Coordinates of C-alpha atoms in Angstrom, one line a residue:
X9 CA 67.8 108.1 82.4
X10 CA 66.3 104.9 82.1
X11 CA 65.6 104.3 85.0
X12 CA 63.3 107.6 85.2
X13 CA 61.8 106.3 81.6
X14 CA 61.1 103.0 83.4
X15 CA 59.7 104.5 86.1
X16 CA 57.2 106.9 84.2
X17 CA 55.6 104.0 82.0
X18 CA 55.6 101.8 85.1
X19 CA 53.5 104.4 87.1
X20 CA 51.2 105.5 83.5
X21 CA 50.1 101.5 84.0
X22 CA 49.4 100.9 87.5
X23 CA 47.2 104.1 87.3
X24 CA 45.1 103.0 83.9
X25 CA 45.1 100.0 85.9
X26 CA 43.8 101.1 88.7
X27 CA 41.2 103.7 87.0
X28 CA 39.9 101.1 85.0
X29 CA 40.4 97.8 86.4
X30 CA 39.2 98.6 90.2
X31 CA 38.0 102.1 90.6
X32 CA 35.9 101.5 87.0
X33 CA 35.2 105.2 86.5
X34 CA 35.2 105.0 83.2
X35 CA 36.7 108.3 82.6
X36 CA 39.4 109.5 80.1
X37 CA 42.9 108.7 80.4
X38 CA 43.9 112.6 81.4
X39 CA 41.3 112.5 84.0
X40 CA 42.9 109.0 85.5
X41 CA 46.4 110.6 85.9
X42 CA 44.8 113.8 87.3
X43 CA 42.9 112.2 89.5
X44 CA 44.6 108.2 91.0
X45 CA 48.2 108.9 90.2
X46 CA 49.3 110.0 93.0
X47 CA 48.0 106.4 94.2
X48 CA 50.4 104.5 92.2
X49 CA 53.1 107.1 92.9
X50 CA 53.2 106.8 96.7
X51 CA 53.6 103.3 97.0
X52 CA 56.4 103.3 93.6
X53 CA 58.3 105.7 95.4
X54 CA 58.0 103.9 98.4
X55 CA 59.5 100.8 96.7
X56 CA 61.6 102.3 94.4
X57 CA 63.8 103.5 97.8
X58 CA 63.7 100.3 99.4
X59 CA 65.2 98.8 96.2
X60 CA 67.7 101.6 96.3
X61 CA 68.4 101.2 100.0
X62 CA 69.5 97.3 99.1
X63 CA 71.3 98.2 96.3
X64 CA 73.4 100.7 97.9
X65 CA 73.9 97.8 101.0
X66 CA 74.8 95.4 98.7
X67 CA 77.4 97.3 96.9
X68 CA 78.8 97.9 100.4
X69 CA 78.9 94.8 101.6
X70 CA 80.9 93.9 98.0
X71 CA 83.4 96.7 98.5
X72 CA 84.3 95.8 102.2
X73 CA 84.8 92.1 101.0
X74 CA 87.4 93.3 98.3
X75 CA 89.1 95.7 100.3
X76 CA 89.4 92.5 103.2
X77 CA 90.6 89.9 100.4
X78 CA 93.1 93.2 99.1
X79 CA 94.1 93.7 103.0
X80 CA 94.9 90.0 103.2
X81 CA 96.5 89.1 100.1
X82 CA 98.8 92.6 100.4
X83 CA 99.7 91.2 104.2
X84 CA 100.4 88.1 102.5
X85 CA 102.9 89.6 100.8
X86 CA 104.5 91.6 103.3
X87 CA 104.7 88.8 105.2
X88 CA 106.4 86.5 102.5
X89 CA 109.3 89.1 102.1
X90 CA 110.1 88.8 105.8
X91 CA 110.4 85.1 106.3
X92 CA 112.8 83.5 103.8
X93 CA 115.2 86.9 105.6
X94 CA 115.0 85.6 108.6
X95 CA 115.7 81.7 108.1
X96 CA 118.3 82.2 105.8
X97 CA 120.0 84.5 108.3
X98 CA 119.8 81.2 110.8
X99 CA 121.0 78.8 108.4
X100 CA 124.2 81.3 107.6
X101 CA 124.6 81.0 111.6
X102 CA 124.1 77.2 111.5
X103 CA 126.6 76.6 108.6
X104 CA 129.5 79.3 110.3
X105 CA 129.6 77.2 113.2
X106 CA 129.2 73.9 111.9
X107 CA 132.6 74.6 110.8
X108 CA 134.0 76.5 113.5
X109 CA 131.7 75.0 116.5
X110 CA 130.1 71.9 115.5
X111 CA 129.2 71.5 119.7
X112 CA 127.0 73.8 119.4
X113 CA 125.2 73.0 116.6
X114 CA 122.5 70.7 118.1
X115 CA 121.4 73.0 119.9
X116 CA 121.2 75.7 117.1
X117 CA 118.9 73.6 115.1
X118 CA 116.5 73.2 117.7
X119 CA 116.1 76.7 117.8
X120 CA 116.0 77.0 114.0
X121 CA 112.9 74.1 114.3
X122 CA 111.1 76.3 116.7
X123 CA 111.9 79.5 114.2
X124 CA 110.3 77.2 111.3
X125 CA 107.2 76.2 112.9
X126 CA 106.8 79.5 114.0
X127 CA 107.7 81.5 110.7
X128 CA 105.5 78.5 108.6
X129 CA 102.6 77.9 110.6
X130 CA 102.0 80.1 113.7
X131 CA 102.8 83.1 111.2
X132 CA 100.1 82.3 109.3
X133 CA 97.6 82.9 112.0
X134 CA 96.3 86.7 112.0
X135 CA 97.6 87.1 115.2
X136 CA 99.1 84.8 117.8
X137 CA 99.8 85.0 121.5
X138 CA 102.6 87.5 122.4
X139 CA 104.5 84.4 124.4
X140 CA 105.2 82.7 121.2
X141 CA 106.6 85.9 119.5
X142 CA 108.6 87.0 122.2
X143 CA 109.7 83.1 122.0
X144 CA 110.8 83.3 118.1
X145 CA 112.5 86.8 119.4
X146 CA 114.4 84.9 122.0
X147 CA 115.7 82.2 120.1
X148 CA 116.7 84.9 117.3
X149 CA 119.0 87.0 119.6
X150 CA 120.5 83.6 120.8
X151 CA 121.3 83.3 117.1
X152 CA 122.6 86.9 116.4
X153 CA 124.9 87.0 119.4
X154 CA 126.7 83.8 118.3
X155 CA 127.0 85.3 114.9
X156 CA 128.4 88.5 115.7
X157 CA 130.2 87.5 118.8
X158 CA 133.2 89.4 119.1
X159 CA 132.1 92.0 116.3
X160 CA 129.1 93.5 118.2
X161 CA 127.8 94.1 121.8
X162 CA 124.1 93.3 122.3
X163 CA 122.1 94.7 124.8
X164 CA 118.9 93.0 124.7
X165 CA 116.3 94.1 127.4
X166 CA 112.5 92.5 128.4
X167 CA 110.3 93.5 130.8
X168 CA 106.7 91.9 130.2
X169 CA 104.2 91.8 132.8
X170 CA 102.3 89.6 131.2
X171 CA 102.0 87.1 127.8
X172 CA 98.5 86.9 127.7
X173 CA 98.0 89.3 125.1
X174 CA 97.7 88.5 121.5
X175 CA 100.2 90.8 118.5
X176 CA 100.4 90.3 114.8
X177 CA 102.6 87.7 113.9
X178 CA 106.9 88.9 112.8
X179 CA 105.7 92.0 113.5
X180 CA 109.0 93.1 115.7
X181 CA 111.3 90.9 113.9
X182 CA 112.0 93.5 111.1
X183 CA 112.9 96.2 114.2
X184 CA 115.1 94.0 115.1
X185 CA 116.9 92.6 112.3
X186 CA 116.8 96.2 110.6
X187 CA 119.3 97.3 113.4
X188 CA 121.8 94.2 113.0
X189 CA 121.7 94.3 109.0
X190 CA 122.5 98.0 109.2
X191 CA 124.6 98.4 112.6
X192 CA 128.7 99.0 112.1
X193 CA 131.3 96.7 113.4
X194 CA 132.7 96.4 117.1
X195 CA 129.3 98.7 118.1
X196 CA 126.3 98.2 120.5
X197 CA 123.0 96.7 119.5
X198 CA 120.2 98.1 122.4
X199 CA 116.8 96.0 122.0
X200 CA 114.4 96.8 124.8
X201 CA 110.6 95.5 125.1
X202 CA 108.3 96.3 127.3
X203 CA 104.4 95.7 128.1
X204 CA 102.7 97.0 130.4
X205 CA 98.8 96.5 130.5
X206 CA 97.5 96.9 127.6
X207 CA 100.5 98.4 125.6
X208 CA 103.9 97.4 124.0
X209 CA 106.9 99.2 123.3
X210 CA 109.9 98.2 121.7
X211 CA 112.9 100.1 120.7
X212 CA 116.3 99.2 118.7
X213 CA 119.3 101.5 118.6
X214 CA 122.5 100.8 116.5
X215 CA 125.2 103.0 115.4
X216 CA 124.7 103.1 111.2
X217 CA 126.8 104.6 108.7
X218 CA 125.1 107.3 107.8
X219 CA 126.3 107.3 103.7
X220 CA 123.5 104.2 103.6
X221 CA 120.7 105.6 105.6
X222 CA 119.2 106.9 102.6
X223 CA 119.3 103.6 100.2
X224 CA 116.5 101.7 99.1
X225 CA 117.7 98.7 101.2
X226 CA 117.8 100.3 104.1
X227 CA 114.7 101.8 103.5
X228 CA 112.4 98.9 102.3
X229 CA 112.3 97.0 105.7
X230 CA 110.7 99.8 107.8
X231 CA 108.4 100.8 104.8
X232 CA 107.3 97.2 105.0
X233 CA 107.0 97.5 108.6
X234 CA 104.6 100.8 108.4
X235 CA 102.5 99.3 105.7
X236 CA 101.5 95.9 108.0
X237 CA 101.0 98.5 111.2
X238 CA 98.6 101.1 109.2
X239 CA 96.5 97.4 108.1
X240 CA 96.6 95.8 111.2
X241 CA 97.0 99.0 113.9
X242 CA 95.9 101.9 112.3
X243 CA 95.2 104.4 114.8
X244 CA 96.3 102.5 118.0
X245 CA 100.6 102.7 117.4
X246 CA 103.5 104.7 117.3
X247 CA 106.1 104.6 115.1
X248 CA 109.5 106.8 114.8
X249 CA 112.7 107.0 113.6
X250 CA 115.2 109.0 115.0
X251 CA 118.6 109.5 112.8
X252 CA 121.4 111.4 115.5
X253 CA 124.8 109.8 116.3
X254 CA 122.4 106.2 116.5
X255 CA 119.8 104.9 114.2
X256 CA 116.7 104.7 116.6
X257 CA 113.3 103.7 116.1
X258 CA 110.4 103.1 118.2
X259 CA 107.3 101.4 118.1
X260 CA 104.6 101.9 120.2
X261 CA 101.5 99.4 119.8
X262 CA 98.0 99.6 121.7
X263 CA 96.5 95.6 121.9

């Protein structure tokens, strides 16, 4: 409304102006606006539009730079819930055999420095090169089958034809440790990765009991999970979970 007020006196002045102060026809005002307002009109309109168009890009550009700072800071967040699960995980492993193993404990901690720099400063990186993540995975499985030795069997599988792709960072890790916080005693643990050209799959398969499935803890990893893939992946994965006589889920993801 006032923007169509300010527009009317706007265009009543440019066309007294221009009857009188450059055509000089000296006629009355209804006989200006009959006959030069479509002259002030034209170029108003014109101008008026142009305004609007920058407007309308502007606001744009403002609402794609708060939905990136809301994408980042809610990744952030996902992020932050996964890493203090993983380490303290590694440090339970540490401490266990410190008592029962201390031989092997050099050689843990090693692997728990490589896990830190990883999880506190590659992590941070929007994505990093798949060599480094399959890395962290590695030294992760060296971890859980000295934990659960004698408790569980773990079947871990890689077949990579190449690391020179790039995948979000602790992306796989909550597959993984989903199927060894949730898996029964004295069962099998199947991790498999694969990449083949441009695509990775990866698929965990534990025995669960099935009283739990439906919790909130078991659910909140995987939700977590689904909510980094729609903001980093959307529209180039797979994701499934399959509840038989195992717990499986699958993750397919396009680089």
């Amino acid at each position: 409304m006032i923007y169509t007020l300010v527009f009317a006196v706007i265009s009543f002045l440019a066309t007294l102006l221009y009857c009188y102060a450059f055509a000089n026809c000296g006629c009355s005002v209804f006989k200006c606006l009959s006959d030069y307002l479509w002259q002030s009109l034209v170029p108003l309109i014109f101008f008026s539009f142009i305004w609007i168009l920058f407007r309308f890009i502007d606001k744009e550009r403002e609402v794609e730079i708060i939905k990136k700072e809301h994408v980042e800071m809610e990744l952030k967040f996902l992020k932050s819930q996964i890493n203090p699960h993983v380490l303290f995980n590694n440090l339970n492993t540490i401490y266990s055999y410190s008592l029962e193993n201390p031989n092997e404990v050099p050689d843990m901690i090693l692997m728990l420095s490589d896990n830190l720099k990883h999880v506190l400063y590659e992590s941070n990186s929007k994505t990093i090169s798949l060599e480094k993540e399959i890395q962290f995975i590695d030294n992760y499985m060296k971890f859980q089958k000295l934990r659960t030795e004698g408790t569980k069997y773990i079947n871990y599988k890689k077949d990579i034809d190449s690391y020179k792709h790039q995948i979000a960072p602790l992306l796989l890790i909550t597959l993984i440790e989903n199927a060894f916080k949730h898996s029964a005693l004295h069962s099998e643990i199947l991790i498999s990765i694969h990449v083949r050209s441009e695509m990775l799959e990866c698929i965990c398969e534990n025995d669960y009991d099935k009283e739990k499935v439906n919790t909130t803890d078991f659910k909140i990893g995987l939700q977590n999970l689904e909510k980094r893939l729609e903001l980093i992946y959307k529209d180039r994965y797979e994701f499934s979970i399959n509840r038989n006589d195992t717990f499986k889920v699958y993750l397919k993801l396009n680089f």
